[in-house]
Every structure is written in C-alpha cells, then in structure tokens.
Short mmCIF file of C-alpha atoms in Angstrom, two decimals:
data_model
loop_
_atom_site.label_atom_id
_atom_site.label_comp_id
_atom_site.label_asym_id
_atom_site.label_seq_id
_atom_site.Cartn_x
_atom_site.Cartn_y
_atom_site.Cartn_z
CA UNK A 96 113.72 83.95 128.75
CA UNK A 97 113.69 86.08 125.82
CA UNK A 98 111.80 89.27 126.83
CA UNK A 99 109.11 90.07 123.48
CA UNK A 100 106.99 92.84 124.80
CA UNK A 101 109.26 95.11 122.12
CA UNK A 102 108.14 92.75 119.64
CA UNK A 103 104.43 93.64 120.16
CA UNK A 104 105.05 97.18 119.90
CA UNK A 105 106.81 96.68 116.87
CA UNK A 106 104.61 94.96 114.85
CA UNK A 107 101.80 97.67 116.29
CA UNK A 108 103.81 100.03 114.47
CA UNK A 109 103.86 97.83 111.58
CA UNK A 110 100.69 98.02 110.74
CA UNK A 111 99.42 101.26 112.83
CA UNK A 112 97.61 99.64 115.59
CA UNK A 113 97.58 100.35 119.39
CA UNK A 114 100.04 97.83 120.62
CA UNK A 115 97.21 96.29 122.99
CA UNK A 116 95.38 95.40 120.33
CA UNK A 117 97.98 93.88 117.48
CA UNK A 118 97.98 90.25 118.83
CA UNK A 119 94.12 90.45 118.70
CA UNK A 120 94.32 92.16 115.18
CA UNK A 121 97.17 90.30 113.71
CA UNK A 122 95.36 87.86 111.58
CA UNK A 123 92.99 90.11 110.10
CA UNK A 124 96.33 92.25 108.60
CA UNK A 125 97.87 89.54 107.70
CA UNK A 126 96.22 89.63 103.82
CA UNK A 127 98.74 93.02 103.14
CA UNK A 128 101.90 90.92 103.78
CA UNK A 129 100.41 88.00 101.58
CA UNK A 130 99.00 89.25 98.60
CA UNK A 131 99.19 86.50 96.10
CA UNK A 132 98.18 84.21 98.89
CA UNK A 133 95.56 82.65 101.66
CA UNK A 134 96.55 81.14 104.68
CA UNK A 135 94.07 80.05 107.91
CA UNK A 136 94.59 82.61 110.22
CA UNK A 137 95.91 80.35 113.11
CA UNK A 138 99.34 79.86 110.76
CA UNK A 139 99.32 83.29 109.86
CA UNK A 140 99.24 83.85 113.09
CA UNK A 141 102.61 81.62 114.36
CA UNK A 142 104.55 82.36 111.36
CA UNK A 143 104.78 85.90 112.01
CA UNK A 144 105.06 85.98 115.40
CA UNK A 145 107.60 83.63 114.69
CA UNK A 146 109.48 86.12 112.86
CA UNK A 147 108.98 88.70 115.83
CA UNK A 148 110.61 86.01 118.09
CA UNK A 149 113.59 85.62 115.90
CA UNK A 150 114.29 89.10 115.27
CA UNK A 151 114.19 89.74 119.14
CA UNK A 152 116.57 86.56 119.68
CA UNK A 153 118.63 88.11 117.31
CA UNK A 154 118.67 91.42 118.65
CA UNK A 155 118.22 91.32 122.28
CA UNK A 156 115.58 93.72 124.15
CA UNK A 157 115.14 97.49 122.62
CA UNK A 158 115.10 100.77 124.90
CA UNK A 159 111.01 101.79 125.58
CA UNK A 160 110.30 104.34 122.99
CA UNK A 161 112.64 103.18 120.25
CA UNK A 162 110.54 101.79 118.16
CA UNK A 163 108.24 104.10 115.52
CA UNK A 164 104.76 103.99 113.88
CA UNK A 165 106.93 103.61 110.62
CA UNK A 166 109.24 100.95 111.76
CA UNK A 167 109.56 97.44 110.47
CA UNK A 168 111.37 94.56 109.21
CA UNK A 169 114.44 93.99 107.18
CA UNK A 170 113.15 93.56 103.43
CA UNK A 171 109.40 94.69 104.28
CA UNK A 172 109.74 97.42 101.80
CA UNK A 173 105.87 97.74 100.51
CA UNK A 174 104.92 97.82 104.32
CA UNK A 175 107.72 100.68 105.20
CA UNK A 176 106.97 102.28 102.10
CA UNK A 177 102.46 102.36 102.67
CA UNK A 178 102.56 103.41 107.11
CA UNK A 179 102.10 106.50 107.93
CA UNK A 180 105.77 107.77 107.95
CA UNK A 181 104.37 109.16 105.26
CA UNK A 182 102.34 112.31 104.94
CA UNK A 183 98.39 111.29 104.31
CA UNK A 184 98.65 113.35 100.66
CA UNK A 185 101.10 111.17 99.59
CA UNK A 186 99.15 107.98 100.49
CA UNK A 187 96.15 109.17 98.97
CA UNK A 188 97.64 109.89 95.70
CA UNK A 189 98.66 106.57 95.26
CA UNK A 190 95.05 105.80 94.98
CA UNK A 191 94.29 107.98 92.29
CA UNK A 192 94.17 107.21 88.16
CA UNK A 193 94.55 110.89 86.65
CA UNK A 194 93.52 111.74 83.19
CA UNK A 195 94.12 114.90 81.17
CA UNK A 196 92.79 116.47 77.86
CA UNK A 197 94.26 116.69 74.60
CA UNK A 198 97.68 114.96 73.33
CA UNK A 199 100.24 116.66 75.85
CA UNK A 200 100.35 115.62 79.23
CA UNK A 201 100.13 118.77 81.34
CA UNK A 202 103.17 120.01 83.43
CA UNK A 203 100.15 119.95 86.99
CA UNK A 204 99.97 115.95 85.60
CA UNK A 205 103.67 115.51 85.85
CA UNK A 206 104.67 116.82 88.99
CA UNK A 207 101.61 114.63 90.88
CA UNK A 208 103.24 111.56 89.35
CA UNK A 209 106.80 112.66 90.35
CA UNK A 210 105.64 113.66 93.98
CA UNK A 211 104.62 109.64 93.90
CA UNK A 212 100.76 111.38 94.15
CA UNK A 213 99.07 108.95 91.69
CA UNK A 214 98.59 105.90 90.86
CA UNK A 215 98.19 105.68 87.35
CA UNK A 216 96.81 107.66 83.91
CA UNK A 217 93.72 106.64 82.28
CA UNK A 218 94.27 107.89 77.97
CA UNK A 219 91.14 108.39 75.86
CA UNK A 220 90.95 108.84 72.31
CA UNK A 221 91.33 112.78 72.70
CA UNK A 222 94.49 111.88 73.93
CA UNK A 223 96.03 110.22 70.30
CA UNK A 224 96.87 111.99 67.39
CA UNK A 225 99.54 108.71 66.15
CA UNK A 226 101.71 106.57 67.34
CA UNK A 227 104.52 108.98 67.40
CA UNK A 228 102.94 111.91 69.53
CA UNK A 229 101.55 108.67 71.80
CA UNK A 230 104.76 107.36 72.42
CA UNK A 231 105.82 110.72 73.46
CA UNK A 232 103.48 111.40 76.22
CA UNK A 233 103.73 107.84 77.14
CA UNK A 234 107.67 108.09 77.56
CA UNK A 235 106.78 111.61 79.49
CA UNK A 236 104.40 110.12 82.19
CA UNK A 237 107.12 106.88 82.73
CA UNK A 238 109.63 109.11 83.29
CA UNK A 239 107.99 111.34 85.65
CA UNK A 240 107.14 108.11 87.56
CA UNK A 241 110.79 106.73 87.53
CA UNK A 242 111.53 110.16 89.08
CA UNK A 243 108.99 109.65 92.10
CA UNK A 244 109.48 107.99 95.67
CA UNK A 245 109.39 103.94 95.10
CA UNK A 246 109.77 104.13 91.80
CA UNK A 247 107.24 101.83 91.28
CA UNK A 248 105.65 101.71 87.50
CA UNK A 249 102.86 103.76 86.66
CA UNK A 250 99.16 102.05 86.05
CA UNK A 251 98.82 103.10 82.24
CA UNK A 252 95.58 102.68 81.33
CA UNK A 253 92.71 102.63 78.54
CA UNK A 254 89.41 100.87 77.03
CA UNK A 255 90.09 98.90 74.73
CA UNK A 256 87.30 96.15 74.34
CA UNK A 257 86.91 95.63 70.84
CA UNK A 258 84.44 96.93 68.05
CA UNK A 259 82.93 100.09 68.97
CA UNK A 260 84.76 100.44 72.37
CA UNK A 261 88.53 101.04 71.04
CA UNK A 262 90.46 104.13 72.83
CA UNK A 263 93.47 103.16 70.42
CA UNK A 264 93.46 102.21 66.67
CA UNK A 265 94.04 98.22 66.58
CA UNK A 266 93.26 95.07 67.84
CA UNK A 267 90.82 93.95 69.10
CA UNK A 268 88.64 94.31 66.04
CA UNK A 269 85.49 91.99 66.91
CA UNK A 270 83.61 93.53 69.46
CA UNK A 271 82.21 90.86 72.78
CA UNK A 272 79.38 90.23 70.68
CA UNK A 273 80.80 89.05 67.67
CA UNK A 274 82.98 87.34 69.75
CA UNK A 275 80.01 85.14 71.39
CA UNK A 276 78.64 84.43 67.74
CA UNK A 277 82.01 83.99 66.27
CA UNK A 278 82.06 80.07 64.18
CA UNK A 279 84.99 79.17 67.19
CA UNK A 280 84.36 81.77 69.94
CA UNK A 281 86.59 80.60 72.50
CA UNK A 282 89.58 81.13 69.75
CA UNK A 283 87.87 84.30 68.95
CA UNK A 284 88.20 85.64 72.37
CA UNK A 285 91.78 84.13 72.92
CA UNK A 286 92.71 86.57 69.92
CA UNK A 287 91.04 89.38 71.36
CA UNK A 288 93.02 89.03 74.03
CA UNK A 289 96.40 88.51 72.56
CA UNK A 290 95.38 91.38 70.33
CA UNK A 291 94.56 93.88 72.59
CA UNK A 292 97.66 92.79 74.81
CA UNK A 293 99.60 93.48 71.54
CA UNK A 294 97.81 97.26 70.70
CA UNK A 295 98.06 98.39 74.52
CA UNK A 296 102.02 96.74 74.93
CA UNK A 297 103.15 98.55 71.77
CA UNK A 298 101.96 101.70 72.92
CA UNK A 299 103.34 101.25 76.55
CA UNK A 300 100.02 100.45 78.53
CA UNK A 301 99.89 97.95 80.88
CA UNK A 302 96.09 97.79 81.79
CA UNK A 303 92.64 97.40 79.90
CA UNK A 304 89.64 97.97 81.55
CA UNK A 305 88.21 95.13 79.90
CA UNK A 306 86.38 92.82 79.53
CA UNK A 307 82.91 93.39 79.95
CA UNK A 308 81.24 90.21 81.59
CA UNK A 309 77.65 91.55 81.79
CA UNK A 310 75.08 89.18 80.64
CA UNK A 311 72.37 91.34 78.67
CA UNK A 312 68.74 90.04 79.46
CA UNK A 313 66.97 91.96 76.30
CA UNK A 314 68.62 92.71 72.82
CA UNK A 315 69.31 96.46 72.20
CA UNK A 316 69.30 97.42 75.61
CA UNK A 317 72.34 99.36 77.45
CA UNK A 318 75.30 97.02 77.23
CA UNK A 319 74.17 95.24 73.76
CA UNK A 320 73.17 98.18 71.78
CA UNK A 321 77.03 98.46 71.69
CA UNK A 322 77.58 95.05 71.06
CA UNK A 323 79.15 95.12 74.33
CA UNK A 324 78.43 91.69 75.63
CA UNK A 325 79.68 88.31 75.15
CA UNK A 326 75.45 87.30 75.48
CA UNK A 327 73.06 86.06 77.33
CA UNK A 328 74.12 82.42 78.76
CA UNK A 329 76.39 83.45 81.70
CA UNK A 330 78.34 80.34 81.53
CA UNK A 331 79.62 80.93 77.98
CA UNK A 332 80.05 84.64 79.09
CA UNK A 333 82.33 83.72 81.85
CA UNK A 334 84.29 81.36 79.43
CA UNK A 335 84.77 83.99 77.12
CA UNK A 336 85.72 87.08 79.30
CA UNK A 337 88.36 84.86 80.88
CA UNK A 338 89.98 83.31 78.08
CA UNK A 339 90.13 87.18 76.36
CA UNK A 340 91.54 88.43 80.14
CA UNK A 341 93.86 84.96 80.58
CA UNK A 342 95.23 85.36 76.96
CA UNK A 343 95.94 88.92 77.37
CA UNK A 344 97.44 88.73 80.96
CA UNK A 345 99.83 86.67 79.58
CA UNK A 346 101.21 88.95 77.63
CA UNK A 347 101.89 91.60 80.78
CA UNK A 348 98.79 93.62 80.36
CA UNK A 349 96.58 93.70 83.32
CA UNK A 350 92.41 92.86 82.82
CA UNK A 351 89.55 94.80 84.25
CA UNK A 352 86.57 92.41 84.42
CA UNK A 353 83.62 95.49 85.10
CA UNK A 354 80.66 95.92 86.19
CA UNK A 355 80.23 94.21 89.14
CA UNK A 356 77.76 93.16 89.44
CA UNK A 357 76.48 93.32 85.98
CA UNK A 358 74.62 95.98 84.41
CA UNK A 359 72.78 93.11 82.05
CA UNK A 360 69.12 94.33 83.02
CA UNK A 361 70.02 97.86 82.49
CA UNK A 362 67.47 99.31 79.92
CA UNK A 363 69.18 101.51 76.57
CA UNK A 364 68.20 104.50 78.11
CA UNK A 365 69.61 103.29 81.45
CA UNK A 366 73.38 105.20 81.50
CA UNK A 367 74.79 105.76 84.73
CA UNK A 368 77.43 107.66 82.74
CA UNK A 369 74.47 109.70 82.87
CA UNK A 370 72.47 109.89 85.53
CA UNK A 371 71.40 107.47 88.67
CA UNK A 372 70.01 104.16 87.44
CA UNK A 373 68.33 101.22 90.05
CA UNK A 374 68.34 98.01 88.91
CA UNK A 375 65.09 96.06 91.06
CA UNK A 376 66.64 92.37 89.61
CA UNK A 377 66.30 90.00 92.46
CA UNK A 378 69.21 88.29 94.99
CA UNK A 379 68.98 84.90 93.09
CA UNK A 380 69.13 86.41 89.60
CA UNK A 381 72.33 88.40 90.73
CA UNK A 382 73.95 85.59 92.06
CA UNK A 383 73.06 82.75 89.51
CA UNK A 384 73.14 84.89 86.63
CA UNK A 385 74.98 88.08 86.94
CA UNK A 386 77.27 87.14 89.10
CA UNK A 387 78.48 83.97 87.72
CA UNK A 388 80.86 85.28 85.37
CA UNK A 389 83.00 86.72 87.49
CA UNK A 390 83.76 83.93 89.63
CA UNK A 391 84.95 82.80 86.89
CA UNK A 392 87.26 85.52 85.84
CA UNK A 393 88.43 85.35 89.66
CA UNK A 394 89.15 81.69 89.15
CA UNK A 395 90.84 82.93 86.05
CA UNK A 396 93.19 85.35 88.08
CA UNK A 397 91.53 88.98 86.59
CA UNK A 398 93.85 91.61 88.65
CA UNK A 399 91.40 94.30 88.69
CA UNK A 400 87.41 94.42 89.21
CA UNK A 401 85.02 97.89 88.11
CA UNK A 402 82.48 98.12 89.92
CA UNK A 403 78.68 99.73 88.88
CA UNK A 404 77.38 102.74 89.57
CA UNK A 405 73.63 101.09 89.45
CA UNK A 406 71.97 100.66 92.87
CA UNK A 407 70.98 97.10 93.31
CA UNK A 408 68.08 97.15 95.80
CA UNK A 409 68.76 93.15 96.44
CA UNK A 410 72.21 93.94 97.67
CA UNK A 411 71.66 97.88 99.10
CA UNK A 412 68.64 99.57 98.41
CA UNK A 413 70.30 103.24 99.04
CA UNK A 414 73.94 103.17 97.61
CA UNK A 415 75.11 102.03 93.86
CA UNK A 416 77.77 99.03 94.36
CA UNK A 417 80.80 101.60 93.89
CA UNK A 418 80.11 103.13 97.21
CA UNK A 419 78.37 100.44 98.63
CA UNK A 420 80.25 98.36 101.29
CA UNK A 421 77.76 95.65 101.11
CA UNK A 422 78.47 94.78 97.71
CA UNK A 423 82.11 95.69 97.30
CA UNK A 424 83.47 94.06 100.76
CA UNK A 425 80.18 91.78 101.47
CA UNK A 426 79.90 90.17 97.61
CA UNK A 427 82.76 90.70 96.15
CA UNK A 428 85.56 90.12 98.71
CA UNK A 429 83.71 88.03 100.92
CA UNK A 430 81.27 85.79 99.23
CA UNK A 431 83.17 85.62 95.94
CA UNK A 432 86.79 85.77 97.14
CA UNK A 433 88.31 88.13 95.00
CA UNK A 434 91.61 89.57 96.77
CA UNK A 435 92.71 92.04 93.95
CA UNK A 436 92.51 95.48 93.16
CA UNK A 437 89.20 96.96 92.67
CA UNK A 438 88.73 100.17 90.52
CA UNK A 439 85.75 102.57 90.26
CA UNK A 440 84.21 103.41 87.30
CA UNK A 441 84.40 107.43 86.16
CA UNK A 442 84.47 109.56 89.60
CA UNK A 443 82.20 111.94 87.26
CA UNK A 444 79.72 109.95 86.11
CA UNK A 445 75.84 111.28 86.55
CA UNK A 446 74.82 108.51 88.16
CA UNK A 447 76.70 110.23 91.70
CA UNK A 448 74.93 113.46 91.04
CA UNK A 449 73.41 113.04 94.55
CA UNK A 450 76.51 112.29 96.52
CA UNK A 451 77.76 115.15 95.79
CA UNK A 452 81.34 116.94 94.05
CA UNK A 453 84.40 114.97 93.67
CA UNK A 454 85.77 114.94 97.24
CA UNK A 455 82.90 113.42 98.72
CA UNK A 456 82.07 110.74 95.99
CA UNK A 457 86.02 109.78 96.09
CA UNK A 458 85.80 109.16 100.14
CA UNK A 459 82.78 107.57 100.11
CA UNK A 460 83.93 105.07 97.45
CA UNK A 461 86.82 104.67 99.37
CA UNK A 462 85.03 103.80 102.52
CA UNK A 463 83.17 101.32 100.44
CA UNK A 464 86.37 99.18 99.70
CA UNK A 465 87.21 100.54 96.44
CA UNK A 466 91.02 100.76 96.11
CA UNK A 467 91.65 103.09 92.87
CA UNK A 468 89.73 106.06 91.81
CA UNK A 469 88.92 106.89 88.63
CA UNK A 470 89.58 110.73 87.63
CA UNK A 471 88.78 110.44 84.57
CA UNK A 472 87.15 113.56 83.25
CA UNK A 473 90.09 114.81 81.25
CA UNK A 474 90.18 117.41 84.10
CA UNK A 475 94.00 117.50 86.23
CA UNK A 476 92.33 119.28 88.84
CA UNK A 477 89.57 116.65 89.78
CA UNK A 478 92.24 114.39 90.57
CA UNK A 479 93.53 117.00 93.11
CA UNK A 480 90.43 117.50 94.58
CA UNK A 481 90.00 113.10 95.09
CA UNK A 482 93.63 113.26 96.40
CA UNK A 483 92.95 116.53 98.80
CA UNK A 484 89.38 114.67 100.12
CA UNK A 485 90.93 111.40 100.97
CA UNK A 486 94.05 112.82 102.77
CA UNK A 487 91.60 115.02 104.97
CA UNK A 488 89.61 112.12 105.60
CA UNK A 489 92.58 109.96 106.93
CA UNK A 490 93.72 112.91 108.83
CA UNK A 491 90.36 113.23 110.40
CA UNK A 492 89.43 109.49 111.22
CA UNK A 493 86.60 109.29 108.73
CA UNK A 494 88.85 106.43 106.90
CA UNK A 495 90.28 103.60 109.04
CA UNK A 496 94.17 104.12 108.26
CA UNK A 497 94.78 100.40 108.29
CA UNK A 498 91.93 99.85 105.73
CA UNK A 499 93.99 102.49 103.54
CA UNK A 500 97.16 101.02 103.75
CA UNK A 501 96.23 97.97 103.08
CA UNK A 502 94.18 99.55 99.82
CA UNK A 503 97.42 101.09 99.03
CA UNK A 504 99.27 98.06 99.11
CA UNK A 505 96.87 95.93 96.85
CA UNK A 506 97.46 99.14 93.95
CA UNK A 507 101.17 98.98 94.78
CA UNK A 508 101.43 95.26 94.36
CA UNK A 509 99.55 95.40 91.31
CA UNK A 510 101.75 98.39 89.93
CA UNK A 511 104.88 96.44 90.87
CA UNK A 512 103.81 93.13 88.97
CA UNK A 513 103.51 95.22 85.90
CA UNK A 514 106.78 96.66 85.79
#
C-alpha cells in the first residue's frame, strides 16, 4: 500500500494550510489552480488528490520534515511563485497599481517594479507630452518589469472611455452617451472598443478602466453630466458596455467594467472622488436595475471589475462596496459569479476620509476582497505606504494568507494573459 500521509503535508504546504486541515480545505483552494475554470468541488476534489497519489507512486515515501511551506509540484509555477517562500513585501507589491507625476517615470517607481513590488502603473494625462516622450516611459517601466522576479508583464493602465474621459489623445471619440443615442449604437460601441484597443495598444497599454455600465436615473446628475453613461434602460446598457469591452478585448487590451454596483442614483454634486457619498436605493432596484449590466459584462468575459466608493445601505449600511465584504465577496463573487480580478477605485479618493491614511484604507480594501489597489495620486510614496500596510498585515494575521495568495494569483493570471 502506497503510504500518502507525505502527500497531505505537501499539498498543506501548497497552499499554506495546517496539514490537518488541507483535505477539509482542499476544495475551497481549488479556484487558484483553476482560474479560467469551475468545477463541482467533489471532482476538484479527486483530481487533485489524484495527482498527489501519482506523484507519491512515482516517488516513493519522503523523510518527515522534507517537505516546505513553499514546496510544490512540477510545472505549478504561479503557485511556487505566490506561497510564502516569499517575503510578505514582495507579495504585497504585486497587489499594487503605482502612479507617478509628470512625464518621467521616477527612479523610486523603477526599482519597486524591478524588486517585482507592483503590479502595474496607472498614466494620466499629466503623464503625456506626445507620443515620443510616451513611448519612452512606456519602454522604461517594461523594462524595469522584464528585469523583476517572474518576469511577468506589467498591468499598464489608463481611462480611456471616450468623449470627455480620454487620458490619451485618440479613439474613442464618442463618449457612452453618444454611444447609446448613436443611429446604430451597438456598431457605435463595437468601434469604441476597437478604437480604444487601437489608442491604448499603440501606446503599449494593455488595460482600460472602462467601460462605465452605470445606469443614470436623472439627466445631469453625477455620471451623465459627463456624458458618462450608455443611459437609462439597463438592458441596452449592458449590451453596449459589453460589445465596447468584447470588441476591445479582442484586440489584447484588458476591460474594467466600474462601479459596482452602479453609481446611477448618485446626485451631480454626489463625488466620492470627493468626499463620502450614501446611496439609500433599495435591494430590488440594485439588483434589477443596477446590477443587471454587469452580469452581462461577466457573461461577456470583462477581466477586471471597479468597485464604488458609495455606501449602499441595502447591501452594508456602514462600509462603501470597495471595503465592504458583503458586496465585493457576497454580490459580486457569490451571487453574480464573477471570478476575475477586481480593482479599487483611487486609494485617495475623499470618499475614505474616515477610514483613515493610505495604509489602513489599502488593508481594509483588501480584507474586503479587492485584489489590486489603486495608488493613484501621482504620489510614488503612497504606493509604498499600501505595499508597507499590507505586508504588516499578513505578517500580523490581520489578512488570511491564503485569501492573499489566492488575490495574488488572480492579478498574476491576469498580468500573464496580457503579455
């Protein structure tokens, strides 16, 4: 008989579980090591222990002790590359977008990337002077990333919606709105796409955060004064964010469908960008209305999800969605299915005033299930502070470490299906 108590310890290192309580824990860790994919958890289950089986056919029993936290199987690179052989820094740098100001990157910028502590670089319009200078920086950031541990690509990022919203000169010219009213506006929206996957792959990028699928209730309140929205019938909102995201994802430019769950019924002088803003719309209205464009973007296959910074008393009456766990693991995960990377909205924004400085808004949000942070104050050093808050928090036990590995793994997934 083939002994296989090694094989529980090793797939306890694995994933960074006491061994006593892997088999018991297996099938909820089982959505790291299949990504793109859902199985029951009963197969999941026997096909990996399967594995374990084979391997200790193969290799006959192991000494006690030989086996490490940061072992694992032949090929399971992502895995080896995410457990905590690594130092907790390291980890939680691979959760963070950095920005910086002006139209260099800055040398501080650089060496996070090459130390493999970030994720990605969100670029704003203070960051172009012309296509020249922005193929420059562009070329610098990829090459500090091919220089870093993985060498995985690096999540370059902007907003670039259409109309108004435009971080880089180009496509997409009609902004969601004239998109909805366009003579044809599915075709209108496939162009947006398939222009703004044209403006952000010429200049290197390889994610928008767009599109916008909140469905404004009043004209000339928050999201339409800027012609932000696709309009007011969620059905025709959900056709049109996910033909512009389907169209451009085509074309190797990953889509941000934001804000979950919709900042519709947010008044014009309702900014979170500014300061806190509750939104008292009721459960069904969320779900029937707000709501329903994004299950069609999931359906769609949209590889990143923003969430709010409005508190939605329906869903939690105390926390916006960003750093509520409720909304970002109990809607959108659970009751909506979405398995992909989800992204905060600006770490900075005034809408967290109460929660504190960067370190404590960047755990929390983390705790809530989102998987990249967005530094994006044109400030190097808030990035730091996000990447020095999360480590600490791993280090101390206020974040599960097999919740942030398996965060990790989503963004490096994501970053590796880009490159």
């Amino acid at each position: 008989m083939i002994d296989t108590s090694w094989t529980v310890a090793l797939g306890a290192g694995l994933y960074g579980l006491p061994a006593g309580g892997f088999l018991d824990t297996l099938a909820d860790r089982m959505p790291l090591l299949t990504l793109e994919g859902r199985m029951a958890p009963l197969r999941r289950i026997a096909r990996w222990t399967s594995v374990l089986l084979v391997v200790a056919a193969a290799l006959g029993p192991v000494p006690a002790g030989s086996v490490t936290r940061g072992g694992g199987l032949p090929g399971e690179r992502n895995l080896a590359m995410t457990e905590p052989q690594q130092d907790s820094r390291q980890l939680a740098g691979r959760r963070i977008v950095l920005s910086y100001p002006g139209p260099t990157p800055p040398p501080g910028v650089l060496r996070a990337i090459r130390e493999g502590r970030a994720a990605g670089v969100i670029l704003f319009g203070e960051n172009v002077t012309g296509p020249a200078q922005l193929a420059e920086a562009v070329a610098a950031l990829k090459q500090a990333a091919a220089e870093a541990p993985g060498t995985r690509p690096l999540l370059l990022m902007t907003d670039q919606e259409g109309g108004r919203v435009r971080r880089l000169p180009g496509a997409p010219e009609l902004s969601a709105r004239r998109t909805g009213t366009a003579p044809d506006p599915l075709a209108a929206a496939v162009d947006s796409g398939v222009g703004a996957a044209g403006t952000l792959g010429d200049a290197g990028l390889n994610v928008n955060l767009a599109p916008v699928l909140d469905v404004y209730d009043t004209p000339g309140n928050f999201i339409d004064r800027h012609e932000r929205s696709y309009g007011q019938d969620p059905a025709a909102v959900g056709e049109l964010g996910s033909a512009f995201l389907a169209a451009q994802q085509s074309r190797g430019v990953a889509a941000t469908a934001k804000h979950f769950p919709g900042l519709g019924a947010a008044a014009s002088d309702e900014n979170t960008d500014a300061r806190p803003v509750t939104l008292p719309v009721s459960l069904d209205r969320l779900r029937s209305r707000d709501e329903a464009p994004y299950r069609a973007a999931i359906a769609a296959g949209v590889r990143l999800v923003m969430a709010s910074w409005a508190v939605y008393p329906a869903l939690d009456p105390d926390r916006p969605a960003g750093l509520s766990p409720a909304v970002v693991q109990g809607e959108l995960r659970e009751r909506l299915g979405f398995d992909g990377v989800t992204v905060t909205d600006a770490l900075e924004a005034g809408a967290l005033t109460p929660y504190g400085p960067t370190g404590p808004r960047a755990v929390a949000a983390a705790a809530a299930g989102m998987d990249l942070i967005l530094c994006s104050a044109r400030d190097p050093q808030q990035g730091e502070d996000a990447t020095t808050a999360l480590a600490a928090a791993l280090d101390s036990g206020g974040l599960d470490r097999a919740a942030f590995t398996e965060a990790v793994a989503r963004v490096d997934a994501l970053r590796e299906g880009l490159g």
